[in-house]
JSON list of C-alpha atoms and ligand atoms in Angstrom, two decimals:
[
{"chain": "A", "resi": 1, "resn": "UNK", "atom": "CA", "xyz": [0.00, 0.00, 0.00]},
{"chain": "A", "resi": 2, "resn": "UNK", "atom": "CA", "xyz": [1.49, 3.34, -1.08]},
{"chain": "A", "resi": 3, "resn": "UNK", "atom": "CA", "xyz": [0.48, 5.38, 1.96]},
{"chain": "A", "resi": 4, "resn": "UNK", "atom": "CA", "xyz": [-0.79, 3.07, 4.67]},
{"chain": "A", "resi": 5, "resn": "UNK", "atom": "CA", "xyz": [-1.98, 5.14, 7.61]},
{"chain": "A", "resi": 6, "resn": "UNK", "atom": "CA", "xyz": [-3.55, 4.49, 10.99]},
{"chain": "A", "resi": 7, "resn": "UNK", "atom": "CA", "xyz": [-5.98, 6.90, 12.59]},
{"chain": "A", "resi": 8, "resn": "UNK", "atom": "CA", "xyz": [-7.83, 7.12, 15.88]},
{"chain": "A", "resi": 9, "resn": "UNK", "atom": "CA", "xyz": [-11.59, 7.51, 15.54]},
{"chain": "A", "resi": 10, "resn": "UNK", "atom": "CA", "xyz": [-13.81, 8.27, 18.53]},
{"chain": "A", "resi": 11, "resn": "UNK", "atom": "CA", "xyz": [-17.58, 8.05, 18.29]},
{"chain": "A", "resi": 12, "resn": "UNK", "atom": "CA", "xyz": [-18.52, 10.60, 20.93]},
{"chain": "A", "resi": 13, "resn": "UNK", "atom": "CA", "xyz": [-21.45, 10.26, 23.37]},
{"chain": "A", "resi": 14, "resn": "UNK", "atom": "CA", "xyz": [-23.86, 12.22, 21.12]},
{"chain": "A", "resi": 15, "resn": "UNK", "atom": "CA", "xyz": [-23.22, 9.61, 18.41]},
{"chain": "A", "resi": 16, "resn": "UNK", "atom": "CA", "xyz": [-24.32, 6.92, 20.84]},
{"chain": "A", "resi": 17, "resn": "UNK", "atom": "CA", "xyz": [-27.32, 8.94, 22.15]},
{"chain": "A", "resi": 18, "resn": "UNK", "atom": "CA", "xyz": [-28.52, 9.50, 18.58]},
{"chain": "A", "resi": 19, "resn": "UNK", "atom": "CA", "xyz": [-28.00, 5.81, 17.59]},
{"chain": "A", "resi": 20, "resn": "UNK", "atom": "CA", "xyz": [-25.67, 6.79, 14.77]},
{"chain": "A", "resi": 21, "resn": "UNK", "atom": "CA", "xyz": [-22.98, 4.22, 15.48]},
{"chain": "A", "resi": 22, "resn": "UNK", "atom": "CA", "xyz": [-23.92, 1.70, 12.76]},
{"chain": "A", "resi": 23, "resn": "UNK", "atom": "CA", "xyz": [-24.41, 4.40, 10.18]},
{"chain": "A", "resi": 24, "resn": "UNK", "atom": "CA", "xyz": [-20.97, 5.88, 10.79]},
{"chain": "A", "resi": 25, "resn": "UNK", "atom": "CA", "xyz": [-19.18, 2.53, 10.85]},
{"chain": "A", "resi": 26, "resn": "UNK", "atom": "CA", "xyz": [-20.83, 1.76, 7.49]},
{"chain": "A", "resi": 27, "resn": "UNK", "atom": "CA", "xyz": [-19.60, 5.02, 6.00]},
{"chain": "A", "resi": 28, "resn": "UNK", "atom": "CA", "xyz": [-16.08, 4.31, 7.14]},
{"chain": "A", "resi": 29, "resn": "UNK", "atom": "CA", "xyz": [-16.11, 0.76, 5.77]},
{"chain": "A", "resi": 30, "resn": "UNK", "atom": "CA", "xyz": [-17.48, 1.98, 2.42]},
{"chain": "A", "resi": 31, "resn": "UNK", "atom": "CA", "xyz": [-14.34, 4.15, 2.31]},
{"chain": "A", "resi": 32, "resn": "UNK", "atom": "CA", "xyz": [-12.40, 0.85, 2.40]},
{"chain": "A", "resi": 33, "resn": "UNK", "atom": "CA", "xyz": [-10.99, 1.48, 5.84]},
{"chain": "A", "resi": 34, "resn": "UNK", "atom": "CA", "xyz": [-10.36, -1.48, 8.12]},
{"chain": "A", "resi": 35, "resn": "UNK", "atom": "CA", "xyz": [-10.81, -1.65, 11.87]},
{"chain": "A", "resi": 36, "resn": "UNK", "atom": "CA", "xyz": [-7.69, -2.94, 13.64]},
{"chain": "A", "resi": 37, "resn": "UNK", "atom": "CA", "xyz": [-8.75, -2.05, 17.21]},
{"chain": "A", "resi": 38, "resn": "UNK", "atom": "CA", "xyz": [-11.97, -1.14, 19.00]},
{"chain": "A", "resi": 39, "resn": "UNK", "atom": "CA", "xyz": [-13.45, -0.73, 22.48]},
{"chain": "A", "resi": 40, "resn": "UNK", "atom": "CA", "xyz": [-15.94, 1.11, 24.68]},
{"chain": "A", "resi": 41, "resn": "UNK", "atom": "CA", "xyz": [-14.36, 3.56, 27.11]},
{"chain": "A", "resi": 42, "resn": "UNK", "atom": "CA", "xyz": [-15.54, 5.67, 30.01]},
{"chain": "A", "resi": 43, "resn": "UNK", "atom": "CA", "xyz": [-13.55, 8.89, 29.61]},
{"chain": "A", "resi": 44, "resn": "UNK", "atom": "CA", "xyz": [-11.74, 10.09, 32.74]},
{"chain": "A", "resi": 45, "resn": "UNK", "atom": "CA", "xyz": [-10.67, 13.69, 33.21]},
{"chain": "A", "resi": 46, "resn": "UNK", "atom": "CA", "xyz": [-7.05, 12.54, 32.95]},
{"chain": "A", "resi": 47, "resn": "UNK", "atom": "CA", "xyz": [-7.59, 10.81, 29.60]},
{"chain": "A", "resi": 48, "resn": "UNK", "atom": "CA", "xyz": [-9.54, 13.79, 28.23]},
{"chain": "A", "resi": 49, "resn": "UNK", "atom": "CA", "xyz": [-6.74, 16.18, 29.25]},
{"chain": "A", "resi": 50, "resn": "UNK", "atom": "CA", "xyz": [-4.17, 13.96, 27.55]},
{"chain": "A", "resi": 51, "resn": "UNK", "atom": "CA", "xyz": [-6.27, 13.62, 24.41]},
{"chain": "A", "resi": 52, "resn": "UNK", "atom": "CA", "xyz": [-7.09, 17.33, 24.20]},
{"chain": "A", "resi": 53, "resn": "UNK", "atom": "CA", "xyz": [-3.75, 18.58, 25.59]},
{"chain": "A", "resi": 54, "resn": "UNK", "atom": "CA", "xyz": [-3.88, 21.48, 23.11]},
{"chain": "A", "resi": 55, "resn": "UNK", "atom": "CA", "xyz": [-7.21, 22.64, 24.61]},
{"chain": "A", "resi": 56, "resn": "UNK", "atom": "CA", "xyz": [-6.99, 21.87, 28.32]},
{"chain": "A", "resi": 57, "resn": "UNK", "atom": "CA", "xyz": [-6.15, 25.48, 29.31]},
{"chain": "A", "resi": 58, "resn": "UNK", "atom": "CA", "xyz": [-9.03, 26.94, 27.26]},
{"chain": "A", "resi": 59, "resn": "UNK", "atom": "CA", "xyz": [-12.00, 28.50, 29.07]},
{"chain": "A", "resi": 60, "resn": "UNK", "atom": "CA", "xyz": [-14.38, 26.07, 27.36]},
{"chain": "A", "resi": 61, "resn": "UNK", "atom": "CA", "xyz": [-12.54, 22.93, 28.47]},
{"chain": "A", "resi": 62, "resn": "UNK", "atom": "CA", "xyz": [-14.88, 22.11, 31.38]},
{"chain": "A", "resi": 63, "resn": "UNK", "atom": "CA", "xyz": [-17.93, 22.24, 29.11]},
{"chain": "A", "resi": 64, "resn": "UNK", "atom": "CA", "xyz": [-16.03, 20.29, 26.45]},
{"chain": "A", "resi": 65, "resn": "UNK", "atom": "CA", "xyz": [-15.22, 17.60, 29.04]},
{"chain": "A", "resi": 66, "resn": "UNK", "atom": "CA", "xyz": [-18.83, 17.36, 30.24]},
{"chain": "A", "resi": 67, "resn": "UNK", "atom": "CA", "xyz": [-19.84, 16.70, 26.63]},
{"chain": "A", "resi": 68, "resn": "UNK", "atom": "CA", "xyz": [-16.90, 14.46, 25.64]},
{"chain": "A", "resi": 69, "resn": "UNK", "atom": "CA", "xyz": [-17.34, 12.29, 28.75]},
{"chain": "A", "resi": 70, "resn": "UNK", "atom": "CA", "xyz": [-21.10, 12.07, 28.15]},
{"chain": "A", "resi": 71, "resn": "UNK", "atom": "CA", "xyz": [-21.92, 13.56, 31.55]},
{"chain": "A", "resi": 72, "resn": "UNK", "atom": "CA", "xyz": [-24.46, 15.92, 29.96]},
{"chain": "A", "resi": 73, "resn": "UNK", "atom": "CA", "xyz": [-26.50, 12.95, 28.69]},
{"chain": "A", "resi": 74, "resn": "UNK", "atom": "CA", "xyz": [-26.60, 11.06, 32.01]},
{"chain": "A", "resi": 75, "resn": "UNK", "atom": "CA", "xyz": [-24.86, 7.98, 33.30]},
{"chain": "A", "resi": 76, "resn": "UNK", "atom": "CA", "xyz": [-26.23, 5.58, 30.65]},
{"chain": "A", "resi": 77, "resn": "UNK", "atom": "CA", "xyz": [-24.31, 7.49, 27.99]},
{"chain": "A", "resi": 78, "resn": "UNK", "atom": "CA", "xyz": [-21.05, 8.18, 29.79]},
{"chain": "A", "resi": 79, "resn": "UNK", "atom": "CA", "xyz": [-19.00, 6.30, 27.22]},
{"chain": "A", "resi": 80, "resn": "UNK", "atom": "CA", "xyz": [-17.39, 6.58, 23.83]},
{"chain": "A", "resi": 81, "resn": "UNK", "atom": "CA", "xyz": [-16.55, 4.02, 21.16]},
{"chain": "A", "resi": 82, "resn": "UNK", "atom": "CA", "xyz": [-12.91, 4.14, 20.12]},
{"chain": "A", "resi": 83, "resn": "UNK", "atom": "CA", "xyz": [-11.45, 2.65, 16.96]},
{"chain": "A", "resi": 84, "resn": "UNK", "atom": "CA", "xyz": [-8.14, 2.40, 15.20]},
{"chain": "A", "resi": 85, "resn": "UNK", "atom": "CA", "xyz": [-8.67, 2.39, 11.45]},
{"chain": "A", "resi": 86, "resn": "UNK", "atom": "CA", "xyz": [-6.12, 1.41, 8.87]},
{"chain": "A", "resi": 87, "resn": "UNK", "atom": "CA", "xyz": [-6.09, 2.21, 5.18]},
{"chain": "A", "resi": 88, "resn": "UNK", "atom": "CA", "xyz": [-4.66, 4.15, 2.27]},
{"chain": "A", "resi": 89, "resn": "UNK", "atom": "CA", "xyz": [-4.62, 7.85, 3.29]},
{"chain": "A", "resi": 90, "resn": "UNK", "atom": "CA", "xyz": [-6.83, 6.90, 6.25]},
{"chain": "A", "resi": 91, "resn": "UNK", "atom": "CA", "xyz": [-6.27, 10.17, 8.12]},
{"chain": "A", "resi": 92, "resn": "UNK", "atom": "CA", "xyz": [-7.39, 12.56, 5.37]},
{"chain": "A", "resi": 93, "resn": "UNK", "atom": "CA", "xyz": [-10.14, 10.22, 4.27]},
{"chain": "A", "resi": 94, "resn": "UNK", "atom": "CA", "xyz": [-11.78, 10.07, 7.69]},
{"chain": "A", "resi": 95, "resn": "UNK", "atom": "CA", "xyz": [-11.33, 13.84, 8.22]},
{"chain": "A", "resi": 96, "resn": "UNK", "atom": "CA", "xyz": [-13.13, 14.49, 4.92]},
{"chain": "A", "resi": 97, "resn": "UNK", "atom": "CA", "xyz": [-15.99, 12.15, 5.83]},
{"chain": "A", "resi": 98, "resn": "UNK", "atom": "CA", "xyz": [-16.18, 13.75, 9.31]},
{"chain": "A", "resi": 99, "resn": "UNK", "atom": "CA", "xyz": [-16.28, 17.36, 8.05]},
{"chain": "A", "resi": 100, "resn": "UNK", "atom": "CA", "xyz": [-15.31, 20.67, 9.64]},
{"chain": "A", "resi": 101, "resn": "UNK", "atom": "CA", "xyz": [-14.98, 21.00, 13.44]},
{"chain": "A", "resi": 102, "resn": "UNK", "atom": "CA", "xyz": [-17.94, 23.37, 13.73]},
{"chain": "A", "resi": 103, "resn": "UNK", "atom": "CA", "xyz": [-21.10, 21.50, 12.65]},
{"chain": "A", "resi": 104, "resn": "UNK", "atom": "CA", "xyz": [-22.65, 24.76, 11.42]},
{"chain": "A", "resi": 105, "resn": "UNK", "atom": "CA", "xyz": [-19.72, 25.30, 9.07]},
{"chain": "A", "resi": 106, "resn": "UNK", "atom": "CA", "xyz": [-19.42, 21.66, 8.01]},
{"chain": "A", "resi": 107, "resn": "UNK", "atom": "CA", "xyz": [-20.61, 20.57, 4.58]},
{"chain": "A", "resi": 108, "resn": "UNK", "atom": "CA", "xyz": [-24.08, 19.03, 5.07]},
{"chain": "A", "resi": 109, "resn": "UNK", "atom": "CA", "xyz": [-23.00, 15.79, 3.37]},
{"chain": "A", "resi": 110, "resn": "UNK", "atom": "CA", "xyz": [-20.36, 15.16, 6.06]},
{"chain": "A", "resi": 111, "resn": "UNK", "atom": "CA", "xyz": [-21.04, 13.41, 9.38]},
{"chain": "A", "resi": 112, "resn": "UNK", "atom": "CA", "xyz": [-20.66, 16.60, 11.41]},
{"chain": "A", "resi": 113, "resn": "UNK", "atom": "CA", "xyz": [-22.68, 18.66, 8.91]},
{"chain": "A", "resi": 114, "resn": "UNK", "atom": "CA", "xyz": [-25.50, 16.12, 8.86]},
{"chain": "A", "resi": 115, "resn": "UNK", "atom": "CA", "xyz": [-25.67, 15.16, 12.53]},
{"chain": "A", "resi": 116, "resn": "UNK", "atom": "CA", "xyz": [-23.79, 17.72, 14.62]},
{"chain": "A", "resi": 117, "resn": "UNK", "atom": "CA", "xyz": [-25.17, 20.69, 16.50]},
{"chain": "A", "resi": 118, "resn": "UNK", "atom": "CA", "xyz": [-24.10, 23.42, 18.89]},
{"chain": "A", "resi": 119, "resn": "UNK", "atom": "CA", "xyz": [-25.85, 23.04, 22.22]},
{"chain": "A", "resi": 120, "resn": "UNK", "atom": "CA", "xyz": [-27.25, 25.71, 24.55]},
{"chain": "A", "resi": 121, "resn": "UNK", "atom": "CA", "xyz": [-23.91, 25.97, 26.35]},
{"chain": "A", "resi": 122, "resn": "UNK", "atom": "CA", "xyz": [-22.23, 26.72, 23.02]},
{"chain": "A", "resi": 123, "resn": "UNK", "atom": "CA", "xyz": [-20.47, 23.35, 22.94]},
{"chain": "A", "resi": 124, "resn": "UNK", "atom": "CA", "xyz": [-19.96, 21.78, 19.53]},
{"chain": "A", "resi": 125, "resn": "UNK", "atom": "CA", "xyz": [-21.57, 18.36, 19.65]},
{"chain": "A", "resi": 126, "resn": "UNK", "atom": "CA", "xyz": [-19.80, 17.11, 16.58]},
{"chain": "A", "resi": 127, "resn": "UNK", "atom": "CA", "xyz": [-20.29, 13.34, 16.81]},
{"chain": "A", "resi": 128, "resn": "UNK", "atom": "CA", "xyz": [-16.84, 12.09, 15.81]},
{"chain": "A", "resi": 129, "resn": "UNK", "atom": "CA", "xyz": [-13.17, 12.64, 16.51]},
{"chain": "A", "resi": 130, "resn": "UNK", "atom": "CA", "xyz": [-10.45, 11.68, 14.07]},
{"chain": "A", "resi": 131, "resn": "UNK", "atom": "CA", "xyz": [-6.70, 12.24, 14.15]},
{"chain": "A", "resi": 132, "resn": "UNK", "atom": "CA", "xyz": [-5.37, 15.13, 12.09]},
{"chain": "A", "resi": 133, "resn": "UNK", "atom": "CA", "xyz": [-1.82, 13.93, 11.20]},
{"chain": "A", "resi": 134, "resn": "UNK", "atom": "CA", "xyz": [0.34, 10.80, 11.43]},
{"chain": "A", "resi": 135, "resn": "UNK", "atom": "CA", "xyz": [2.08, 12.31, 14.48]},
{"chain": "A", "resi": 136, "resn": "UNK", "atom": "CA", "xyz": [-1.14, 12.97, 16.39]},
{"chain": "A", "resi": 137, "resn": "UNK", "atom": "CA", "xyz": [-2.56, 9.61, 15.30]},
{"chain": "A", "resi": 138, "resn": "UNK", "atom": "CA", "xyz": [0.42, 7.84, 16.86]},
{"chain": "A", "resi": 139, "resn": "UNK", "atom": "CA", "xyz": [0.20, 9.86, 20.08]},
{"chain": "A", "resi": 140, "resn": "UNK", "atom": "CA", "xyz": [-3.57, 9.38, 20.34]},
{"chain": "A", "resi": 141, "resn": "UNK", "atom": "CA", "xyz": [-3.55, 5.66, 19.53]},
{"chain": "A", "resi": 142, "resn": "UNK", "atom": "CA", "xyz": [-0.90, 5.13, 22.24]},
{"chain": "A", "resi": 143, "resn": "UNK", "atom": "CA", "xyz": [-3.01, 7.12, 24.74]},
{"chain": "A", "resi": 144, "resn": "UNK", "atom": "CA", "xyz": [-6.13, 5.03, 24.14]},
{"chain": "A", "resi": 145, "resn": "UNK", "atom": "CA", "xyz": [-4.87, 1.53, 23.31]},
{"chain": "A", "resi": 146, "resn": "UNK", "atom": "CA", "xyz": [-2.40, -1.00, 24.63]},
{"chain": "A", "resi": 147, "resn": "UNK", "atom": "CA", "xyz": [-0.34, -2.86, 22.00]},
{"chain": "A", "resi": 148, "resn": "UNK", "atom": "CA", "xyz": [-2.21, -6.14, 22.65]},
{"chain": "A", "resi": 149, "resn": "UNK", "atom": "CA", "xyz": [-5.56, -4.46, 21.93]},
{"chain": "A", "resi": 150, "resn": "UNK", "atom": "CA", "xyz": [-4.57, -3.90, 18.30]},
{"chain": "A", "resi": 151, "resn": "UNK", "atom": "CA", "xyz": [-4.53, -6.85, 15.89]},
{"chain": "A", "resi": 152, "resn": "UNK", "atom": "CA", "xyz": [-1.53, -5.64, 13.85]},
{"chain": "A", "resi": 153, "resn": "UNK", "atom": "CA", "xyz": [1.92, -4.48, 14.93]},
{"chain": "A", "resi": 154, "resn": "UNK", "atom": "CA", "xyz": [1.64, -0.79, 14.19]},
{"chain": "A", "resi": 155, "resn": "UNK", "atom": "CA", "xyz": [4.31, 0.87, 16.37]},
{"chain": "A", "resi": 156, "resn": "UNK", "atom": "CA", "xyz": [7.38, -0.54, 18.13]},
{"chain": "A", "resi": 157, "resn": "UNK", "atom": "CA", "xyz": [6.77, -2.17, 21.52]},
{"chain": "A", "resi": 158, "resn": "UNK", "atom": "CA", "xyz": [8.93, -3.39, 24.38]},
{"chain": "A", "resi": 159, "resn": "UNK", "atom": "CA", "xyz": [8.53, -5.98, 27.11]},
{"chain": "A", "resi": 160, "resn": "UNK", "atom": "CA", "xyz": [8.42, -4.92, 30.75]},
{"chain": "A", "resi": 161, "resn": "UNK", "atom": "CA", "xyz": [8.08, -6.83, 34.01]},
{"chain": "A", "resi": 162, "resn": "UNK", "atom": "CA", "xyz": [4.78, -6.08, 35.75]},
{"chain": "A", "resi": 163, "resn": "UNK", "atom": "CA", "xyz": [4.04, -7.79, 39.09]},
{"chain": "A", "resi": 164, "resn": "UNK", "atom": "CA", "xyz": [6.39, -10.61, 38.19]},
{"chain": "A", "resi": 165, "resn": "UNK", "atom": "CA", "xyz": [4.92, -11.29, 34.73]},
{"chain": "A", "resi": 166, "resn": "UNK", "atom": "CA", "xyz": [5.85, -9.83, 31.37]},
{"chain": "A", "resi": 167, "resn": "UNK", "atom": "CA", "xyz": [3.71, -7.23, 29.59]},
{"chain": "A", "resi": 168, "resn": "UNK", "atom": "CA", "xyz": [4.05, -5.57, 26.21]},
{"chain": "A", "resi": 169, "resn": "UNK", "atom": "CA", "xyz": [3.95, -1.76, 26.20]},
{"chain": "A", "resi": 170, "resn": "UNK", "atom": "CA", "xyz": [4.61, 0.93, 23.60]},
{"chain": "A", "resi": 171, "resn": "UNK", "atom": "CA", "xyz": [8.37, 1.39, 23.20]},
{"chain": "A", "resi": 172, "resn": "UNK", "atom": "CA", "xyz": [8.10, 5.17, 23.76]},
{"chain": "B", "resi": 201, "resn": "DAT", "atom": "P1", "xyz": [-11.22, 18.64, 15.52]},
{"chain": "B", "resi": 201, "resn": "DAT", "atom": "O1", "xyz": [-12.13, 17.88, 16.43]},
{"chain": "B", "resi": 201, "resn": "DAT", "atom": "O2", "xyz": [-11.89, 19.01, 14.23]},
{"chain": "B", "resi": 201, "resn": "DAT", "atom": "O3", "xyz": [-9.88, 17.97, 15.32]},
{"chain": "B", "resi": 201, "resn": "DAT", "atom": "P2", "xyz": [-9.89, 20.42, 17.42]},
{"chain": "B", "resi": 201, "resn": "DAT", "atom": "O4", "xyz": [-8.88, 19.36, 17.65]},
{"chain": "B", "resi": 201, "resn": "DAT", "atom": "O5", "xyz": [-9.38, 21.80, 17.14]},
{"chain": "B", "resi": 201, "resn": "DAT", "atom": "O6", "xyz": [-10.91, 20.05, 16.24]},
{"chain": "B", "resi": 201, "resn": "DAT", "atom": "O7", "xyz": [-10.83, 20.55, 18.70]},
{"chain": "B", "resi": 201, "resn": "DAT", "atom": "C1", "xyz": [-11.26, 19.42, 19.40]},
{"chain": "B", "resi": 201, "resn": "DAT", "atom": "C2", "xyz": [-12.68, 19.65, 19.90]},
{"chain": "B", "resi": 201, "resn": "DAT", "atom": "O8", "xyz": [-12.72, 20.75, 20.81]},
{"chain": "B", "resi": 201, "resn": "DAT", "atom": "C3", "xyz": [-13.63, 20.01, 18.76]},
{"chain": "B", "resi": 201, "resn": "DAT", "atom": "O9", "xyz": [-14.22, 18.84, 18.21]},
{"chain": "B", "resi": 201, "resn": "DAT", "atom": "C4", "xyz": [-14.62, 20.93, 19.40]},
{"chain": "B", "resi": 201, "resn": "DAT", "atom": "C5", "xyz": [-13.86, 21.58, 20.54]},
{"chain": "B", "resi": 201, "resn": "DAT", "atom": "N1", "xyz": [-13.39, 22.94, 20.21]},
{"chain": "B", "resi": 201, "resn": "DAT", "atom": "C6", "xyz": [-12.29, 23.26, 19.46]},
{"chain": "B", "resi": 201, "resn": "DAT", "atom": "N2", "xyz": [-12.15, 24.58, 19.37]},
{"chain": "B", "resi": 201, "resn": "DAT", "atom": "C7", "xyz": [-13.17, 25.13, 20.07]},
{"chain": "B", "resi": 201, "resn": "DAT", "atom": "C8", "xyz": [-13.59, 26.47, 20.36]},
{"chain": "B", "resi": 201, "resn": "DAT", "atom": "N3", "xyz": [-12.90, 27.54, 19.91]},
{"chain": "B", "resi": 201, "resn": "DAT", "atom": "N4", "xyz": [-14.71, 26.65, 21.10]},
{"chain": "B", "resi": 201, "resn": "DAT", "atom": "C9", "xyz": [-15.40, 25.59, 21.59]},
{"chain": "B", "resi": 201, "resn": "DAT", "atom": "N5", "xyz": [-15.05, 24.30, 21.37]},
{"chain": "B", "resi": 201, "resn": "DAT", "atom": "C10", "xyz": [-13.96, 24.07, 20.62]},
{"chain": "B", "resi": 202, "resn": "MG", "atom": "MG1", "xyz": [-8.30, 17.58, 16.67]}
]
């Protein structure tokens, strides 16, 4: 494959509340992207701050966290679905299918344009996250997944001793 890329995709709590999960997974598979890792995650403050390190000092971060963690939808929806996708130009492809950050500015044929909204607190409920470069994809995938949770060897790993047994972790 000429430009094999991996990208982290997060289906945010509004995606789950609106039952859009199947629809979005279909769109991504039609783009000939393959899932190499997936799980359901309850987002802690620590994980959100790592993931959105470039935004954690912003005045809107608390509201962003309440949305991203699903807190605003109640306990039943405090979760996200996280995927690692693999494919030719996967990063740009998913970003184009996702659309612009602001759902009101996003092309209506994109996921965010079709299904996103800005809520009464001014928070962009924009349904999906996807990595914006190979560098951020690598950082994000390592934040969300352990090596053994991904079915292909995508980044270098190392073995460490943990409580007397060996575990595989990301090399850096
Ligand atoms: P994207 O999700 O398109 O990669 P981003 O990484 O700049 O955009 O921002 C991450 C999320 O944070 C985004 O989905 C919505 C929120 N956000 C970004 N900039 C914002 C702003 N100026 N005001 C409110 N929310 C913002
Ligand atoms: Mg981003």
